[in-house]
N, C-alpha and C. Protein backbone atom coordinates (compact mmCIF):
# COMPACT_ATOMS: atom_id res chain seq x y z
N UNK A 1 -77.73 -53.13 -47.66
CA UNK A 1 -78.60 -54.09 -48.16
C UNK A 1 -79.95 -54.05 -47.54
N UNK A 2 -81.04 -54.02 -48.15
CA UNK A 2 -82.32 -53.80 -47.70
C UNK A 2 -82.78 -55.29 -47.51
N UNK A 3 -83.40 -55.56 -46.15
CA UNK A 3 -83.71 -57.00 -45.82
C UNK A 3 -85.28 -56.92 -45.46
N UNK A 4 -85.96 -56.32 -46.44
CA UNK A 4 -87.48 -56.26 -46.17
C UNK A 4 -88.01 -57.69 -46.23
N UNK A 5 -88.58 -58.23 -45.26
CA UNK A 5 -89.24 -59.64 -45.42
C UNK A 5 -88.11 -60.67 -45.58
N UNK A 6 -86.83 -60.68 -44.91
CA UNK A 6 -85.90 -61.63 -45.22
C UNK A 6 -86.29 -62.86 -44.48
N UNK A 7 -85.60 -63.89 -45.05
CA UNK A 7 -86.01 -65.26 -44.54
C UNK A 7 -84.70 -65.94 -44.80
N UNK A 8 -84.03 -66.58 -43.75
CA UNK A 8 -82.85 -67.34 -43.94
C UNK A 8 -83.03 -68.79 -44.01
N UNK A 9 -82.17 -69.47 -44.74
CA UNK A 9 -82.26 -70.93 -44.62
C UNK A 9 -80.85 -71.35 -45.24
N UNK A 10 -80.52 -72.57 -44.97
CA UNK A 10 -79.13 -73.19 -45.41
C UNK A 10 -79.39 -74.06 -46.61
N UNK A 11 -78.57 -74.03 -47.47
CA UNK A 11 -78.35 -75.12 -48.61
C UNK A 11 -77.00 -75.60 -48.54
N UNK A 12 -76.94 -76.83 -49.19
CA UNK A 12 -75.52 -77.63 -49.19
C UNK A 12 -75.24 -77.68 -50.54
N UNK A 13 -73.86 -77.74 -50.85
CA UNK A 13 -73.46 -77.90 -52.25
C UNK A 13 -71.82 -77.79 -52.04
N UNK A 14 -71.25 -78.61 -52.76
CA UNK A 14 -69.69 -78.71 -53.08
C UNK A 14 -69.15 -79.01 -51.64
N UNK A 15 -69.93 -79.75 -50.72
CA UNK A 15 -69.24 -80.15 -49.55
C UNK A 15 -69.33 -79.03 -48.39
N UNK A 16 -70.09 -77.78 -48.61
CA UNK A 16 -70.14 -76.94 -47.64
C UNK A 16 -71.55 -76.34 -47.60
N UNK A 17 -72.02 -75.75 -46.50
CA UNK A 17 -73.41 -75.33 -46.21
C UNK A 17 -73.32 -73.87 -46.62
N UNK A 18 -74.45 -73.17 -47.24
CA UNK A 18 -74.31 -71.88 -47.57
C UNK A 18 -75.82 -71.32 -46.90
N UNK A 19 -75.70 -70.19 -46.45
CA UNK A 19 -76.78 -69.60 -45.79
C UNK A 19 -77.48 -68.82 -46.95
N UNK A 20 -78.99 -68.78 -46.93
CA UNK A 20 -79.58 -67.98 -47.98
C UNK A 20 -80.51 -67.01 -47.37
N UNK A 21 -80.54 -65.95 -47.97
CA UNK A 21 -81.47 -64.74 -47.46
C UNK A 21 -82.31 -64.40 -48.56
N UNK A 22 -83.54 -64.03 -48.38
CA UNK A 22 -84.34 -63.58 -49.47
C UNK A 22 -84.59 -62.05 -49.02
N UNK A 23 -84.20 -61.15 -49.97
CA UNK A 23 -84.12 -59.68 -49.59
C UNK A 23 -84.76 -58.91 -50.82
N UNK A 24 -85.27 -57.80 -50.40
CA UNK A 24 -85.85 -57.06 -51.46
C UNK A 24 -84.83 -56.60 -52.58
N UNK A 25 -85.20 -56.68 -53.87
CA UNK A 25 -84.35 -56.36 -54.87
C UNK A 25 -83.96 -54.91 -54.95
N UNK A 26 -82.82 -54.48 -55.50
CA UNK A 26 -82.45 -53.11 -55.57
C UNK A 26 -81.95 -52.87 -57.06
N UNK A 27 -81.95 -51.69 -57.44
CA UNK A 27 -81.43 -51.19 -58.69
C UNK A 27 -80.18 -51.92 -59.04
N UNK A 28 -79.11 -51.85 -58.26
CA UNK A 28 -77.79 -52.37 -58.53
C UNK A 28 -77.88 -53.77 -58.54
N UNK A 29 -79.00 -54.68 -58.42
CA UNK A 29 -79.16 -56.05 -58.78
C UNK A 29 -79.48 -56.33 -60.32
N UNK A 30 -79.75 -55.28 -61.09
CA UNK A 30 -80.30 -55.53 -62.38
C UNK A 30 -79.49 -56.36 -63.30
N UNK A 31 -78.04 -56.01 -63.47
CA UNK A 31 -77.32 -56.71 -64.25
C UNK A 31 -77.10 -58.30 -63.75
N UNK A 32 -77.08 -58.60 -62.59
CA UNK A 32 -77.06 -59.84 -62.09
C UNK A 32 -78.33 -60.75 -62.45
N UNK A 33 -79.42 -60.06 -62.20
CA UNK A 33 -80.80 -60.81 -62.53
C UNK A 33 -81.01 -60.87 -63.95
N UNK A 34 -80.38 -59.86 -64.75
CA UNK A 34 -80.55 -60.01 -66.32
C UNK A 34 -79.69 -61.32 -66.75
N UNK A 35 -78.39 -61.48 -66.11
CA UNK A 35 -77.46 -62.53 -66.53
C UNK A 35 -78.28 -63.89 -66.19
N UNK A 36 -78.91 -63.79 -64.90
CA UNK A 36 -79.69 -65.22 -64.47
C UNK A 36 -80.68 -65.55 -65.52
N UNK A 37 -81.42 -64.45 -66.14
CA UNK A 37 -82.62 -64.87 -66.92
C UNK A 37 -82.12 -65.23 -68.25
N UNK A 38 -81.04 -64.49 -68.84
CA UNK A 38 -80.48 -64.93 -70.18
C UNK A 38 -79.62 -66.22 -70.14
N UNK A 39 -79.06 -66.62 -68.93
CA UNK A 39 -78.16 -67.81 -68.78
C UNK A 39 -78.95 -69.14 -68.51
N UNK A 40 -80.37 -68.86 -68.24
CA UNK A 40 -81.15 -70.07 -67.69
C UNK A 40 -81.21 -71.20 -68.78
N UNK A 41 -80.82 -72.32 -68.23
CA UNK A 41 -80.73 -73.47 -69.21
C UNK A 41 -82.30 -73.84 -69.59
N UNK A 42 -83.39 -73.44 -68.75
CA UNK A 42 -84.79 -73.77 -69.05
C UNK A 42 -85.16 -72.86 -70.42
N UNK A 43 -84.35 -72.00 -70.86
CA UNK A 43 -84.70 -71.20 -72.13
C UNK A 43 -83.69 -71.46 -73.04
N UNK A 44 -83.16 -72.77 -73.17
CA UNK A 44 -82.26 -73.08 -74.35
C UNK A 44 -83.16 -73.72 -75.54
N UNK A 45 -82.64 -73.86 -76.58
CA UNK A 45 -83.31 -74.44 -77.71
C UNK A 45 -84.40 -73.60 -78.34
N UNK A 46 -85.59 -74.26 -78.34
CA UNK A 46 -86.73 -73.64 -78.90
C UNK A 46 -87.20 -72.40 -78.19
N UNK A 47 -86.85 -72.45 -76.76
CA UNK A 47 -87.25 -71.34 -75.91
C UNK A 47 -86.22 -70.23 -75.93
N UNK A 48 -85.06 -70.25 -76.55
CA UNK A 48 -84.07 -69.28 -76.46
C UNK A 48 -84.52 -67.88 -76.79
N UNK A 49 -85.38 -67.77 -77.90
CA UNK A 49 -85.91 -66.47 -78.37
C UNK A 49 -86.74 -65.62 -77.21
N UNK A 50 -87.25 -66.21 -76.34
CA UNK A 50 -87.97 -65.53 -75.23
C UNK A 50 -87.15 -64.81 -74.36
N UNK A 51 -86.00 -65.12 -74.20
CA UNK A 51 -84.94 -64.33 -73.43
C UNK A 51 -83.98 -63.62 -74.03
N UNK A 52 -83.89 -63.84 -75.36
CA UNK A 52 -82.73 -63.22 -76.15
C UNK A 52 -82.93 -61.72 -76.10
N UNK A 53 -82.11 -61.12 -75.45
CA UNK A 53 -82.09 -59.49 -75.46
C UNK A 53 -82.93 -59.18 -74.31
N UNK A 54 -83.35 -60.02 -73.33
CA UNK A 54 -84.28 -59.67 -72.11
C UNK A 54 -83.41 -58.81 -71.28
N UNK A 55 -83.98 -57.91 -70.61
CA UNK A 55 -83.35 -57.13 -69.53
C UNK A 55 -84.17 -56.80 -68.32
N UNK A 56 -83.68 -57.15 -67.21
CA UNK A 56 -84.28 -56.86 -66.00
C UNK A 56 -83.61 -55.42 -65.50
N UNK A 57 -84.23 -54.25 -65.85
CA UNK A 57 -83.49 -52.98 -65.50
C UNK A 57 -83.90 -52.51 -64.06
N UNK A 58 -82.95 -51.64 -63.67
CA UNK A 58 -83.31 -50.90 -62.40
C UNK A 58 -84.73 -50.27 -62.24
N UNK A 59 -85.16 -49.78 -63.49
CA UNK A 59 -86.51 -49.20 -63.32
C UNK A 59 -87.56 -50.29 -63.04
N UNK A 60 -87.51 -51.45 -63.69
CA UNK A 60 -88.34 -52.77 -63.32
C UNK A 60 -88.35 -52.96 -61.93
N UNK A 61 -87.17 -53.15 -61.32
CA UNK A 61 -87.10 -53.58 -60.03
C UNK A 61 -87.64 -52.50 -59.01
N UNK A 62 -87.35 -51.14 -59.41
CA UNK A 62 -87.99 -50.25 -58.49
C UNK A 62 -89.63 -50.03 -58.59
N UNK A 63 -90.05 -50.45 -59.84
CA UNK A 63 -91.54 -50.50 -59.91
C UNK A 63 -92.39 -51.73 -59.54
N UNK A 64 -91.58 -52.69 -59.26
CA UNK A 64 -92.25 -53.99 -58.87
C UNK A 64 -91.87 -54.35 -57.51
N UNK A 65 -92.43 -55.51 -56.91
CA UNK A 65 -91.93 -55.99 -55.69
C UNK A 65 -90.96 -57.27 -56.24
N UNK A 66 -89.76 -56.85 -56.23
CA UNK A 66 -88.71 -57.91 -56.63
C UNK A 66 -87.92 -58.50 -55.49
N UNK A 67 -87.76 -59.72 -55.29
CA UNK A 67 -87.12 -60.25 -54.18
C UNK A 67 -86.08 -61.19 -54.69
N UNK A 68 -84.96 -61.12 -54.10
CA UNK A 68 -83.70 -62.02 -54.52
C UNK A 68 -83.20 -62.93 -53.38
N UNK A 69 -83.15 -64.21 -53.85
CA UNK A 69 -82.40 -65.07 -52.95
C UNK A 69 -80.97 -64.99 -53.16
N UNK A 70 -80.03 -64.72 -52.03
CA UNK A 70 -78.71 -64.63 -52.29
C UNK A 70 -78.04 -65.47 -51.20
N UNK A 71 -76.84 -66.03 -51.61
CA UNK A 71 -76.15 -66.94 -50.70
C UNK A 71 -74.97 -66.12 -50.03
N UNK A 72 -74.54 -66.67 -48.97
CA UNK A 72 -73.29 -65.98 -48.19
C UNK A 72 -72.25 -65.68 -49.24
N UNK A 73 -71.38 -64.75 -48.75
CA UNK A 73 -70.02 -64.56 -49.57
C UNK A 73 -70.23 -63.52 -50.62
N UNK A 74 -69.30 -63.47 -51.42
CA UNK A 74 -69.31 -62.44 -52.42
C UNK A 74 -69.90 -62.90 -53.58
N UNK A 75 -70.70 -62.08 -54.35
CA UNK A 75 -71.38 -62.46 -55.68
C UNK A 75 -70.58 -62.22 -57.05
N UNK A 76 -71.29 -62.62 -58.02
CA UNK A 76 -70.60 -62.45 -59.34
C UNK A 76 -70.22 -61.16 -59.65
N UNK A 77 -70.83 -60.09 -58.95
CA UNK A 77 -70.39 -58.67 -59.31
C UNK A 77 -69.28 -58.19 -58.11
N UNK A 78 -69.03 -59.19 -57.16
CA UNK A 78 -68.17 -58.80 -56.14
C UNK A 78 -69.00 -58.26 -54.96
N UNK A 79 -70.18 -58.11 -54.90
CA UNK A 79 -70.95 -57.54 -53.91
C UNK A 79 -72.03 -58.36 -53.24
N UNK A 80 -72.36 -58.37 -52.04
CA UNK A 80 -73.54 -58.99 -51.46
C UNK A 80 -74.14 -60.18 -51.61
N UNK A 81 -73.19 -61.29 -51.99
CA UNK A 81 -73.51 -62.54 -52.07
C UNK A 81 -73.91 -63.01 -53.44
N UNK A 82 -73.89 -64.29 -53.66
CA UNK A 82 -74.23 -65.08 -55.12
C UNK A 82 -75.78 -65.11 -55.21
N UNK A 83 -76.39 -64.57 -56.20
CA UNK A 83 -77.75 -64.61 -56.48
C UNK A 83 -78.03 -65.98 -56.86
N UNK A 84 -79.02 -66.49 -56.11
CA UNK A 84 -79.50 -68.00 -56.31
C UNK A 84 -80.77 -67.91 -57.05
N UNK A 85 -81.54 -66.87 -57.01
CA UNK A 85 -82.77 -66.86 -57.57
C UNK A 85 -83.57 -65.57 -57.41
N UNK A 86 -84.67 -65.25 -58.06
CA UNK A 86 -85.55 -64.13 -57.75
C UNK A 86 -86.92 -64.29 -58.27
N UNK A 87 -87.86 -63.40 -57.62
CA UNK A 87 -89.05 -63.33 -58.34
C UNK A 87 -89.69 -62.04 -58.36
N UNK A 88 -90.60 -61.74 -59.18
CA UNK A 88 -91.23 -60.48 -59.07
C UNK A 88 -92.80 -60.54 -59.01
N UNK A 89 -93.38 -59.92 -58.09
CA UNK A 89 -94.80 -59.98 -57.74
C UNK A 89 -95.22 -58.62 -58.16
N UNK A 90 -96.20 -58.61 -59.28
CA UNK A 90 -96.98 -57.47 -59.73
C UNK A 90 -98.25 -57.55 -58.76
N UNK A 91 -98.52 -56.29 -58.25
CA UNK A 91 -99.71 -56.33 -57.32
C UNK A 91 -101.02 -55.95 -58.04
N UNK A 92 -100.92 -55.23 -59.09
CA UNK A 92 -102.23 -54.95 -59.73
C UNK A 92 -102.06 -55.03 -61.30
N UNK A 93 -102.72 -55.97 -61.91
CA UNK A 93 -103.46 -57.18 -61.31
C UNK A 93 -102.40 -58.12 -60.79
N UNK A 94 -102.73 -58.80 -59.76
CA UNK A 94 -101.80 -59.72 -58.96
C UNK A 94 -101.21 -60.75 -59.93
N UNK A 95 -99.96 -60.76 -60.11
CA UNK A 95 -99.24 -61.86 -61.18
C UNK A 95 -97.78 -62.12 -60.60
N UNK A 96 -97.39 -63.40 -60.64
CA UNK A 96 -96.07 -63.64 -60.53
C UNK A 96 -95.53 -63.43 -61.92
N UNK A 97 -94.80 -62.28 -62.03
CA UNK A 97 -94.32 -61.88 -63.47
C UNK A 97 -92.99 -62.60 -63.91
N UNK A 98 -92.10 -62.76 -63.02
CA UNK A 98 -90.90 -63.40 -63.34
C UNK A 98 -90.57 -64.25 -61.95
N UNK A 99 -89.91 -65.52 -62.32
CA UNK A 99 -89.31 -66.34 -61.22
C UNK A 99 -88.16 -67.17 -61.92
N UNK A 100 -86.93 -67.00 -61.33
CA UNK A 100 -85.91 -67.73 -61.95
C UNK A 100 -85.13 -68.29 -60.68
N UNK A 101 -84.62 -69.50 -60.86
CA UNK A 101 -83.54 -70.21 -59.82
C UNK A 101 -82.41 -70.36 -60.83
N UNK A 102 -81.22 -69.95 -60.27
CA UNK A 102 -79.95 -70.20 -60.93
C UNK A 102 -79.77 -71.82 -61.21
N UNK A 103 -79.29 -72.19 -62.45
CA UNK A 103 -79.22 -73.50 -62.72
C UNK A 103 -78.48 -74.38 -61.59
N UNK A 104 -77.29 -73.75 -61.11
CA UNK A 104 -76.47 -74.60 -60.14
C UNK A 104 -77.28 -74.52 -58.83
N UNK A 105 -78.30 -73.84 -58.61
CA UNK A 105 -79.05 -73.82 -57.29
C UNK A 105 -80.30 -74.53 -57.30
N UNK A 106 -80.56 -75.09 -58.40
CA UNK A 106 -81.82 -75.92 -58.43
C UNK A 106 -81.60 -77.26 -57.63
N UNK A 107 -82.83 -77.69 -57.05
CA UNK A 107 -82.73 -78.88 -56.32
C UNK A 107 -82.42 -78.73 -54.86
N UNK A 108 -82.31 -77.44 -54.36
CA UNK A 108 -81.79 -77.12 -53.02
C UNK A 108 -83.06 -76.29 -52.19
N UNK A 109 -84.26 -76.28 -52.92
CA UNK A 109 -85.24 -75.77 -52.21
C UNK A 109 -85.50 -74.30 -52.40
N UNK A 110 -84.50 -73.73 -53.29
CA UNK A 110 -84.59 -72.16 -53.34
C UNK A 110 -86.05 -71.63 -54.04
N UNK A 111 -86.47 -72.44 -55.02
CA UNK A 111 -87.69 -72.16 -55.69
C UNK A 111 -88.91 -72.28 -54.74
N UNK A 112 -88.93 -73.26 -53.74
CA UNK A 112 -89.86 -73.45 -52.86
C UNK A 112 -89.85 -72.20 -51.72
N UNK A 113 -88.75 -71.88 -51.46
CA UNK A 113 -88.40 -70.57 -50.45
C UNK A 113 -88.99 -69.39 -51.35
N UNK A 114 -88.83 -69.26 -52.51
CA UNK A 114 -89.37 -68.10 -53.10
C UNK A 114 -90.74 -68.02 -53.16
N UNK A 115 -91.38 -69.10 -53.51
CA UNK A 115 -92.89 -69.24 -53.75
C UNK A 115 -93.55 -69.04 -52.34
N UNK A 116 -92.87 -69.50 -51.18
CA UNK A 116 -93.49 -69.30 -49.80
C UNK A 116 -93.34 -67.82 -49.59
N UNK A 117 -92.25 -67.18 -49.96
CA UNK A 117 -91.99 -65.81 -49.68
C UNK A 117 -93.03 -64.92 -50.42
N UNK A 118 -93.40 -65.38 -51.73
CA UNK A 118 -94.17 -64.56 -52.62
C UNK A 118 -95.58 -64.69 -51.96
N UNK A 119 -95.99 -66.05 -51.51
CA UNK A 119 -97.41 -66.01 -50.88
C UNK A 119 -97.48 -64.99 -49.69
N UNK A 120 -96.47 -65.00 -48.85
CA UNK A 120 -96.56 -64.25 -47.64
C UNK A 120 -96.52 -62.70 -48.14
N UNK A 121 -95.75 -62.29 -48.97
CA UNK A 121 -95.89 -60.99 -49.54
C UNK A 121 -97.10 -60.61 -50.21
N UNK A 122 -97.69 -61.55 -51.02
CA UNK A 122 -99.16 -61.20 -51.47
C UNK A 122 -100.06 -61.13 -50.30
N UNK A 123 -100.02 -61.93 -49.38
CA UNK A 123 -101.02 -61.91 -48.22
C UNK A 123 -100.83 -60.40 -47.47
N UNK A 124 -99.55 -60.01 -47.45
CA UNK A 124 -99.28 -58.64 -46.77
C UNK A 124 -99.84 -57.53 -47.56
N UNK A 125 -99.83 -57.75 -48.91
CA UNK A 125 -100.32 -56.86 -49.76
C UNK A 125 -102.08 -56.86 -49.94
N UNK A 126 -102.53 -57.89 -49.13
CA UNK A 126 -104.04 -58.04 -49.24
C UNK A 126 -104.49 -58.71 -50.61
N UNK A 127 -103.71 -59.42 -51.08
CA UNK A 127 -104.03 -60.22 -52.38
C UNK A 127 -104.55 -61.57 -51.99
N UNK A 128 -105.59 -62.05 -52.71
CA UNK A 128 -106.18 -63.28 -52.41
C UNK A 128 -105.69 -64.47 -53.33
N UNK A 129 -105.36 -64.05 -54.58
CA UNK A 129 -104.84 -64.97 -55.42
C UNK A 129 -103.79 -64.30 -56.49
N UNK A 130 -102.88 -65.18 -57.02
CA UNK A 130 -101.89 -64.69 -57.84
C UNK A 130 -101.75 -65.49 -59.13
N UNK A 131 -101.85 -64.88 -60.23
CA UNK A 131 -101.77 -65.56 -61.49
C UNK A 131 -100.46 -65.86 -61.99
N UNK A 132 -100.11 -66.96 -62.61
CA UNK A 132 -98.97 -67.23 -63.18
C UNK A 132 -99.10 -67.74 -64.60
N UNK A 133 -98.40 -67.08 -65.56
CA UNK A 133 -98.32 -67.54 -66.83
C UNK A 133 -97.04 -68.21 -67.02
N UNK A 134 -97.04 -69.57 -67.03
CA UNK A 134 -95.87 -70.38 -66.92
C UNK A 134 -95.18 -70.59 -68.25
N UNK A 135 -93.83 -70.71 -67.89
CA UNK A 135 -92.94 -71.39 -68.99
C UNK A 135 -93.33 -72.83 -69.20
N UNK A 136 -93.75 -73.27 -70.24
CA UNK A 136 -94.17 -74.69 -70.31
C UNK A 136 -93.43 -75.77 -69.46
N UNK A 137 -92.10 -75.59 -69.47
CA UNK A 137 -91.28 -76.73 -68.66
C UNK A 137 -91.49 -76.51 -67.12
N UNK A 138 -91.88 -75.44 -66.84
CA UNK A 138 -91.98 -75.05 -65.18
C UNK A 138 -93.39 -75.28 -64.68
N UNK A 139 -94.44 -75.69 -65.49
CA UNK A 139 -95.68 -76.01 -65.10
C UNK A 139 -95.65 -76.98 -63.94
N UNK A 140 -95.01 -78.06 -64.11
CA UNK A 140 -94.89 -79.05 -62.82
C UNK A 140 -94.44 -78.55 -61.74
N UNK A 141 -93.40 -77.60 -61.75
CA UNK A 141 -93.10 -77.09 -60.39
C UNK A 141 -94.17 -76.29 -59.82
N UNK A 142 -94.73 -75.42 -60.48
CA UNK A 142 -95.89 -74.59 -59.95
C UNK A 142 -96.99 -75.36 -59.44
N UNK A 143 -97.35 -76.47 -60.15
CA UNK A 143 -98.55 -77.28 -59.73
C UNK A 143 -98.02 -78.02 -58.51
N UNK A 144 -96.76 -78.42 -58.28
CA UNK A 144 -96.24 -79.05 -57.13
C UNK A 144 -96.29 -78.25 -55.91
N UNK A 145 -96.18 -76.83 -56.11
CA UNK A 145 -96.22 -75.76 -55.16
C UNK A 145 -97.68 -75.41 -54.84
N UNK A 146 -98.72 -76.00 -55.44
CA UNK A 146 -100.05 -75.72 -55.11
C UNK A 146 -100.82 -74.89 -55.97
N UNK A 147 -100.20 -74.39 -57.30
CA UNK A 147 -100.93 -73.64 -58.10
C UNK A 147 -101.82 -74.43 -58.82
N UNK A 148 -102.95 -73.89 -59.11
CA UNK A 148 -104.10 -74.61 -59.94
C UNK A 148 -104.11 -74.15 -61.25
N UNK A 149 -104.37 -75.17 -62.25
CA UNK A 149 -104.62 -74.83 -63.74
C UNK A 149 -105.78 -73.80 -63.76
N UNK A 150 -105.60 -72.77 -64.62
CA UNK A 150 -106.85 -71.94 -64.88
C UNK A 150 -107.14 -71.61 -66.24
N UNK A 151 -106.23 -72.05 -67.14
CA UNK A 151 -106.44 -71.85 -68.68
C UNK A 151 -105.17 -71.90 -69.35
N UNK A 152 -105.04 -71.38 -70.51
CA UNK A 152 -103.82 -71.45 -71.39
C UNK A 152 -103.97 -69.95 -72.23
N UNK A 153 -102.72 -69.50 -72.10
CA UNK A 153 -102.54 -68.37 -72.73
C UNK A 153 -101.96 -68.61 -74.27
N UNK A 154 -102.71 -68.28 -75.16
CA UNK A 154 -102.18 -68.57 -76.52
C UNK A 154 -100.91 -67.90 -76.91
N UNK A 155 -100.30 -68.48 -78.00
CA UNK A 155 -98.95 -67.99 -78.51
C UNK A 155 -99.07 -66.65 -79.07
N UNK A 156 -98.20 -65.80 -79.03
CA UNK A 156 -98.20 -64.31 -79.48
C UNK A 156 -97.11 -64.04 -80.16
N UNK A 157 -97.03 -64.64 -81.39
CA UNK A 157 -95.83 -64.36 -82.28
C UNK A 157 -95.59 -62.87 -82.58
N UNK A 158 -94.41 -62.45 -82.88
CA UNK A 158 -93.20 -63.33 -82.85
C UNK A 158 -92.53 -63.29 -81.35
N UNK A 159 -93.06 -62.82 -80.39
CA UNK A 159 -92.50 -62.66 -79.13
C UNK A 159 -92.47 -64.06 -78.35
N UNK A 160 -93.83 -64.70 -78.54
CA UNK A 160 -93.84 -65.95 -77.84
C UNK A 160 -94.54 -66.87 -78.86
N UNK A 161 -93.81 -68.02 -79.08
CA UNK A 161 -94.22 -68.84 -80.40
C UNK A 161 -95.00 -70.00 -79.77
N UNK A 162 -95.24 -70.20 -78.52
CA UNK A 162 -95.94 -71.41 -78.11
C UNK A 162 -97.12 -71.02 -77.10
N UNK A 163 -98.03 -71.91 -76.90
CA UNK A 163 -99.00 -71.55 -75.88
C UNK A 163 -98.45 -71.91 -74.49
N UNK A 164 -98.87 -71.18 -73.44
CA UNK A 164 -98.31 -71.22 -71.96
C UNK A 164 -99.43 -71.63 -71.12
N UNK A 165 -99.27 -72.34 -70.10
CA UNK A 165 -100.11 -72.56 -69.14
C UNK A 165 -100.40 -71.64 -68.27
N UNK A 166 -101.57 -71.25 -67.98
CA UNK A 166 -101.98 -70.35 -66.96
C UNK A 166 -102.45 -71.00 -65.65
N UNK A 167 -101.86 -70.50 -64.50
CA UNK A 167 -102.10 -71.21 -63.30
C UNK A 167 -102.63 -70.10 -62.17
N UNK A 168 -103.08 -70.44 -61.15
CA UNK A 168 -103.60 -69.54 -59.99
C UNK A 168 -103.07 -70.22 -58.70
N UNK A 169 -102.30 -69.28 -57.93
CA UNK A 169 -101.92 -69.56 -56.56
C UNK A 169 -103.11 -68.85 -55.61
N UNK A 170 -103.77 -69.51 -54.88
CA UNK A 170 -104.69 -68.98 -53.95
C UNK A 170 -103.82 -68.75 -52.59
N UNK A 171 -103.77 -67.51 -52.25
CA UNK A 171 -102.92 -67.04 -51.28
C UNK A 171 -103.54 -66.37 -50.04
N UNK A 172 -104.80 -66.03 -50.12
CA UNK A 172 -105.53 -65.56 -49.05
C UNK A 172 -105.54 -66.46 -47.84
N UNK A 173 -106.11 -66.11 -46.89
CA UNK A 173 -106.24 -66.82 -45.57
C UNK A 173 -106.63 -68.01 -45.64
N UNK A 174 -107.49 -68.45 -46.63
CA UNK A 174 -107.77 -69.80 -46.87
C UNK A 174 -106.97 -70.67 -47.99
N UNK A 175 -105.97 -69.95 -48.43
CA UNK A 175 -105.01 -70.56 -49.43
C UNK A 175 -104.16 -71.67 -49.00
N UNK A 176 -103.86 -72.65 -49.89
CA UNK A 176 -102.90 -73.87 -49.57
C UNK A 176 -101.64 -73.34 -49.42
N UNK A 177 -100.84 -74.07 -48.69
CA UNK A 177 -99.44 -73.86 -48.47
C UNK A 177 -98.69 -75.15 -49.03
């Protein structure tokens, strides 16, 4: 397991406490991340087409700064812990390309930990701000984390049938936390 920039924290659930580590994604995580994306309740109903057939491949993980939040114990593939969430930071141009928290892990601060980790990673890369093209239902979360509205990305049928909010995280030395 690669633990580049790892950060530990505990979450509770089902009467027990689980340790959480954020680590660099690896090609072997691809199937688990793909399942997390395709199984997200945030993409049901009218949003289902957006993730239908979506794949997070090993090539994507190797080409981008993908970080995975994992819980202790054996994961859904029998190795390395349960995937609780992940994000992908594209460095050029700076963008939070993907961010997902498993449905059963929401409400435990995993998203906040991932955003804090992303900010730290962006600073280490010398990035001053990070663009987010948000899934409309996630806009409130990003704004609560300090992202500032910066525009709207128009629908792009047939791939995306709705306008999406564009936000910006200021992460340089003067950025908010």
